[in-house]
PDB file of C-alpha atoms in Angstrom:
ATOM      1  CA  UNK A 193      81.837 100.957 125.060  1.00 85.00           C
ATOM      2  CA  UNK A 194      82.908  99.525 128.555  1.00 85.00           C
ATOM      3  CA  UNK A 195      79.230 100.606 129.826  1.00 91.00           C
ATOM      4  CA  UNK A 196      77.584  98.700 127.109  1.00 91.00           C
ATOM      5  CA  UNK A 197      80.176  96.004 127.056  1.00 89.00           C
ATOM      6  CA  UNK A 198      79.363  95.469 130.784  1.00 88.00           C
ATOM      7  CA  UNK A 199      75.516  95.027 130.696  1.00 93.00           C
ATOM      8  CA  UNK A 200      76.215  92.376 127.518  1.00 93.00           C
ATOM      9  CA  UNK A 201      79.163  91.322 125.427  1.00 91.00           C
ATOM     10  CA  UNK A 202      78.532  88.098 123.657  1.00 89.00           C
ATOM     11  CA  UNK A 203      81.494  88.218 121.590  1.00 88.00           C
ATOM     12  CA  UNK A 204      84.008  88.660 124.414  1.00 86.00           C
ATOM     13  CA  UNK A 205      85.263  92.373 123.801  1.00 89.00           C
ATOM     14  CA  UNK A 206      85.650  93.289 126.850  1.00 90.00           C
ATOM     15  CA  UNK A 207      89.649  91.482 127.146  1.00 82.00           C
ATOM     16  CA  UNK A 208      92.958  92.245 129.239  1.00 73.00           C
ATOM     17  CA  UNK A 209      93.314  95.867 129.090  1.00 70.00           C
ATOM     18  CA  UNK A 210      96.825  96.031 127.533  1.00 72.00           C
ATOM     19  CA  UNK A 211      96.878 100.164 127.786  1.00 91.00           C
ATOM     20  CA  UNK A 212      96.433 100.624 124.171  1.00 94.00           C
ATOM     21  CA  UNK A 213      93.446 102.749 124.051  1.00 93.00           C
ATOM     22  CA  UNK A 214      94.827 105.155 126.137  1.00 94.00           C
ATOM     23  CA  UNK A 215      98.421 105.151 124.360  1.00 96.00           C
ATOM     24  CA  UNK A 216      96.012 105.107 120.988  1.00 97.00           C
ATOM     25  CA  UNK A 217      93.954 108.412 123.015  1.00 95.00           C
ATOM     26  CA  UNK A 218      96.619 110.332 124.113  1.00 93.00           C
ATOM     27  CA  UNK A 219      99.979 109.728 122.503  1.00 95.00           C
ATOM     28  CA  UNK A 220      99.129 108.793 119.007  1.00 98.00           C
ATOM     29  CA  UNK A 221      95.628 110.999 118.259  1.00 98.00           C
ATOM     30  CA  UNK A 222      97.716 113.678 118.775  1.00 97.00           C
ATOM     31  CA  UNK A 223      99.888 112.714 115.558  1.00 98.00           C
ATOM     32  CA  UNK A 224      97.437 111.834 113.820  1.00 98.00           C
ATOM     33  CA  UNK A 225      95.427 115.176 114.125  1.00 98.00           C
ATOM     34  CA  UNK A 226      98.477 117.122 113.312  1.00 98.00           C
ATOM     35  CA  UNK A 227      99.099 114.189 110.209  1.00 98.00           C
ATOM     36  CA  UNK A 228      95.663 114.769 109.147  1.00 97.00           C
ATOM     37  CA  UNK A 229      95.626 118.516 109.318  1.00 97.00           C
ATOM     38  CA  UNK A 230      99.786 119.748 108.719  1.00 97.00           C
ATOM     39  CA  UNK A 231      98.077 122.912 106.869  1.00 96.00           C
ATOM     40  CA  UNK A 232      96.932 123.855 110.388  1.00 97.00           C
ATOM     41  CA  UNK A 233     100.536 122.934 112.066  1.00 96.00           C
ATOM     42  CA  UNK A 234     103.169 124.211 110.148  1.00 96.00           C
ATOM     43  CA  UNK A 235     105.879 123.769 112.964  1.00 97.00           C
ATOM     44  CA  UNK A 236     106.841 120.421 111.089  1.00 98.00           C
ATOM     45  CA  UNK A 237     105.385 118.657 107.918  1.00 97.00           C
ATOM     46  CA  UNK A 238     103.270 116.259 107.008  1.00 97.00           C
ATOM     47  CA  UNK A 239     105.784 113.559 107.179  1.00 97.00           C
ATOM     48  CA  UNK A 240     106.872 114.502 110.284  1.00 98.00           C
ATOM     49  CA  UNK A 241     103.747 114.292 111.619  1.00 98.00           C
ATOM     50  CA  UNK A 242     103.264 110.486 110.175  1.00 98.00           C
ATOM     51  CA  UNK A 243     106.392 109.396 111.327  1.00 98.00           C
ATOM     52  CA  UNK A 244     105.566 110.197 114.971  1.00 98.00           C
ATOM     53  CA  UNK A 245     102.162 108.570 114.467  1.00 98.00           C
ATOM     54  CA  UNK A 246     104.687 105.496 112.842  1.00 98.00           C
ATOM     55  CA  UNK A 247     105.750 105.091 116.468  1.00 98.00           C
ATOM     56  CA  UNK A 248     102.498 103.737 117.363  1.00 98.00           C
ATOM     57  CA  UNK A 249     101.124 101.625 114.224  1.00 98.00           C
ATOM     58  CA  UNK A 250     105.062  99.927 114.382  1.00 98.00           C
ATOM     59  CA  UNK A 251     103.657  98.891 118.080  1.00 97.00           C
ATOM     60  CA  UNK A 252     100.167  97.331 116.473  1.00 98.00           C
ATOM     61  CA  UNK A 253     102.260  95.709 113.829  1.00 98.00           C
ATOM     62  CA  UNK A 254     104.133  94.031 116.153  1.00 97.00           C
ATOM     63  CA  UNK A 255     101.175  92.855 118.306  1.00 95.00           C
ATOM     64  CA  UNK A 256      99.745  91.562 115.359  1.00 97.00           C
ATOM     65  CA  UNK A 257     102.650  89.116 114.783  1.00 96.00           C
ATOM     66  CA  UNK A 258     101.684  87.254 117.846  1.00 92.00           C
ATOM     67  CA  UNK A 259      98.027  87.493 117.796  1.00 92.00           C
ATOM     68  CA  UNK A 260      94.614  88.270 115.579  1.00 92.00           C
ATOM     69  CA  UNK A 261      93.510  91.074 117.712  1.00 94.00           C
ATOM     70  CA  UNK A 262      95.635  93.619 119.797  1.00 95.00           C
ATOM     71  CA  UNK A 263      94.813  92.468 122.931  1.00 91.00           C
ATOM     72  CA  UNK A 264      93.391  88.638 122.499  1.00 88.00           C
ATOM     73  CA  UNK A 265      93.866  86.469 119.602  1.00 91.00           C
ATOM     74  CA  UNK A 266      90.359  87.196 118.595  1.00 91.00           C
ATOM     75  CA  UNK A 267      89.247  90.998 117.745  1.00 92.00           C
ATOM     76  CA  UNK A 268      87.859  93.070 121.103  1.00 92.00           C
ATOM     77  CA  UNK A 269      87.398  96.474 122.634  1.00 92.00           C
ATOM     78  CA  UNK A 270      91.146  97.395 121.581  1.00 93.00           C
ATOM     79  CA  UNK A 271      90.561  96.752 118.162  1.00 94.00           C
ATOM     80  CA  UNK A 272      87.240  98.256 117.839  1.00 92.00           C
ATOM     81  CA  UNK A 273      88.850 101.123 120.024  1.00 92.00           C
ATOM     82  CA  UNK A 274      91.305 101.659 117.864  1.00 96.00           C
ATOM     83  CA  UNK A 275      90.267 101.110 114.327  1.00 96.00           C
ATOM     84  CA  UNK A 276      88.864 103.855 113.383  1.00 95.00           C
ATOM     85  CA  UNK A 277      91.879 106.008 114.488  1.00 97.00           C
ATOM     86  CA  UNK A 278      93.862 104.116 112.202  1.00 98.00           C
ATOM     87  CA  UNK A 279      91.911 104.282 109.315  1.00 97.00           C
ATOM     88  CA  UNK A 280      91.898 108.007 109.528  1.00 97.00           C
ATOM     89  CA  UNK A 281      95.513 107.752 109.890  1.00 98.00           C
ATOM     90  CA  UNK A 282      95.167 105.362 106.290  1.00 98.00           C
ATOM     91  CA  UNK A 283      93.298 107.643 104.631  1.00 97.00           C
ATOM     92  CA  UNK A 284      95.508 110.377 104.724  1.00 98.00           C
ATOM     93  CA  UNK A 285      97.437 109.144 102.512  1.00 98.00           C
ATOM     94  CA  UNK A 286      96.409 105.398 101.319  1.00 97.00           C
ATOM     95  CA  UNK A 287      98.810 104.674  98.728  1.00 98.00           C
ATOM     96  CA  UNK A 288     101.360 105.089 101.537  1.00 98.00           C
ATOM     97  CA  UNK A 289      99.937 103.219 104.355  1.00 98.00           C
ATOM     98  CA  UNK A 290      98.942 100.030 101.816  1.00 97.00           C
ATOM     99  CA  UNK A 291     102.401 100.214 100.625  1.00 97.00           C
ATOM    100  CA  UNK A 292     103.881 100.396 103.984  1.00 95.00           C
ATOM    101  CA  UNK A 293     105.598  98.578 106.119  1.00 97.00           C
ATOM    102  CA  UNK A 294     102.888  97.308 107.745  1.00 98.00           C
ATOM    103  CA  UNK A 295     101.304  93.843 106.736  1.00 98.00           C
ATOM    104  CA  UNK A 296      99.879  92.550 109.530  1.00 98.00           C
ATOM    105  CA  UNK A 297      98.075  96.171 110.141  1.00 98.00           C
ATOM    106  CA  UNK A 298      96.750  96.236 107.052  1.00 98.00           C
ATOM    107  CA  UNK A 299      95.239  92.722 107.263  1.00 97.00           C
ATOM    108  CA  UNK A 300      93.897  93.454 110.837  1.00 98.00           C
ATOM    109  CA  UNK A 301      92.543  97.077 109.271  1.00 98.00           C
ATOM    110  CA  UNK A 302      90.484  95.263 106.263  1.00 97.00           C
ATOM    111  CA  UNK A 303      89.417  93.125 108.191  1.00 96.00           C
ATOM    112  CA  UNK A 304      87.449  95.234 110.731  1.00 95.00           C
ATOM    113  CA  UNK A 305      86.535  97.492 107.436  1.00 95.00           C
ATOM    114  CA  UNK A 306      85.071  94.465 105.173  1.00 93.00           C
ATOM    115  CA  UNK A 307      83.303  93.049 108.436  1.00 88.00           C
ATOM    116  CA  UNK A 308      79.541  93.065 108.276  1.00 87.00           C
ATOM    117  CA  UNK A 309      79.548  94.630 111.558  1.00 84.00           C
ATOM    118  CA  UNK A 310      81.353  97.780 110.350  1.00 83.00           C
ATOM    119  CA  UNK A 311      79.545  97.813 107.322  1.00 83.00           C
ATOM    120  CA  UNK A 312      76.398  97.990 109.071  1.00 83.00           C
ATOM    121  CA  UNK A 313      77.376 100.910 111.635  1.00 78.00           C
ATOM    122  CA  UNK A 314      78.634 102.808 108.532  1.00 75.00           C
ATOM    123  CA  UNK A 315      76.082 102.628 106.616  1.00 75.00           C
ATOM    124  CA  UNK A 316      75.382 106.555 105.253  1.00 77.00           C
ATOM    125  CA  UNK A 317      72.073 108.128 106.841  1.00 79.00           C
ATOM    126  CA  UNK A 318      69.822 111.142 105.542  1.00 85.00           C
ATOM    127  CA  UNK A 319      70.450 113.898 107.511  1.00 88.00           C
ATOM    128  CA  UNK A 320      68.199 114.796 110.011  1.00 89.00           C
ATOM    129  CA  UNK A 321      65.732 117.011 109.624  1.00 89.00           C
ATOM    130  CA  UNK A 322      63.403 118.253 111.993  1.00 89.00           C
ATOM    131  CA  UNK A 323      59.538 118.142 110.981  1.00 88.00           C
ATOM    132  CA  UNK A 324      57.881 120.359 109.203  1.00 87.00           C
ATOM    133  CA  UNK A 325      56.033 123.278 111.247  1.00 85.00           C
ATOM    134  CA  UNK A 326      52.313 122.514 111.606  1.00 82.00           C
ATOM    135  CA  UNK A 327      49.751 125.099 111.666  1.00 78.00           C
ATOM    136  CA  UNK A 328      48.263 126.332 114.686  1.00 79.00           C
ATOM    137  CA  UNK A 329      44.473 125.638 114.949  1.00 76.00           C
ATOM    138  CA  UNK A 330      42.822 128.258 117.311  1.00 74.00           C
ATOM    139  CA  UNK A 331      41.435 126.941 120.094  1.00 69.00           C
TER     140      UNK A 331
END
């Protein structure tokens, strides 16, 4: 993102870098792999899991008091950084995260999700096949 950020970023991503990402990478994808997956780590269970990745959205909710993005009060790299490591963490278990503690979150989180921008980039793709074999003409 920073590479393509740096040759053009129209919208401003590119804001403050308030160390997010790399708490987001390192600190709280750990939870949420271990949330996502407790089958595969039985040291602790799921909710154990999701209340150590807690830690991390109670951080973004608090951000979110003060601004509209994470790091800016408009949306930029953090929040397109992050998203989609949160909405993993929301799918898990949606009932709980939209009945959570977690207001501002869940605003910030639908709104990324109902942009047009997301929408676009998600949009679901055939899978890729590679072309059919042609015959060989002799020379």
């Amino acid at each position: 993102m920073l590479w393509a950020l740096n040759l053009n970023d129209p919208e401003n991503w590119l804001t403050e870098d308030t160390g997010l990402i790399q708490q987001c990478d390192s600190e709280f994808k750990l939870w949420l792999d271990r949330y996502k997956y407790a089958d595969r780590h039985p040291d602790h269970s799921a909710e154990y899991y999701r209340q150590q990745g807690e830690r991390f959205l109670s951080l973004l909710e608090s951000q979110l008091l003060h601004t509209t993005g994470l790091s800016a009060n408009h949306l930029s790299i953090t929040d397109y950084g992050i998203a989609p490591f949160v909405r993993q963490f929301a799918h898990v278990d949606r009932d709980w995260f939209y009945n959570g503690p977690y207001p501002q979150l869940i605003r910030w989180l639908d709104n990324i999700l109902g942009s047009s921008l997301f929408q676009t980039i998600m949009n679901k793709r055939a899978v890729w096949q590679p072309p059919p074999k042609q015959p060989q003409v002799p020379d």
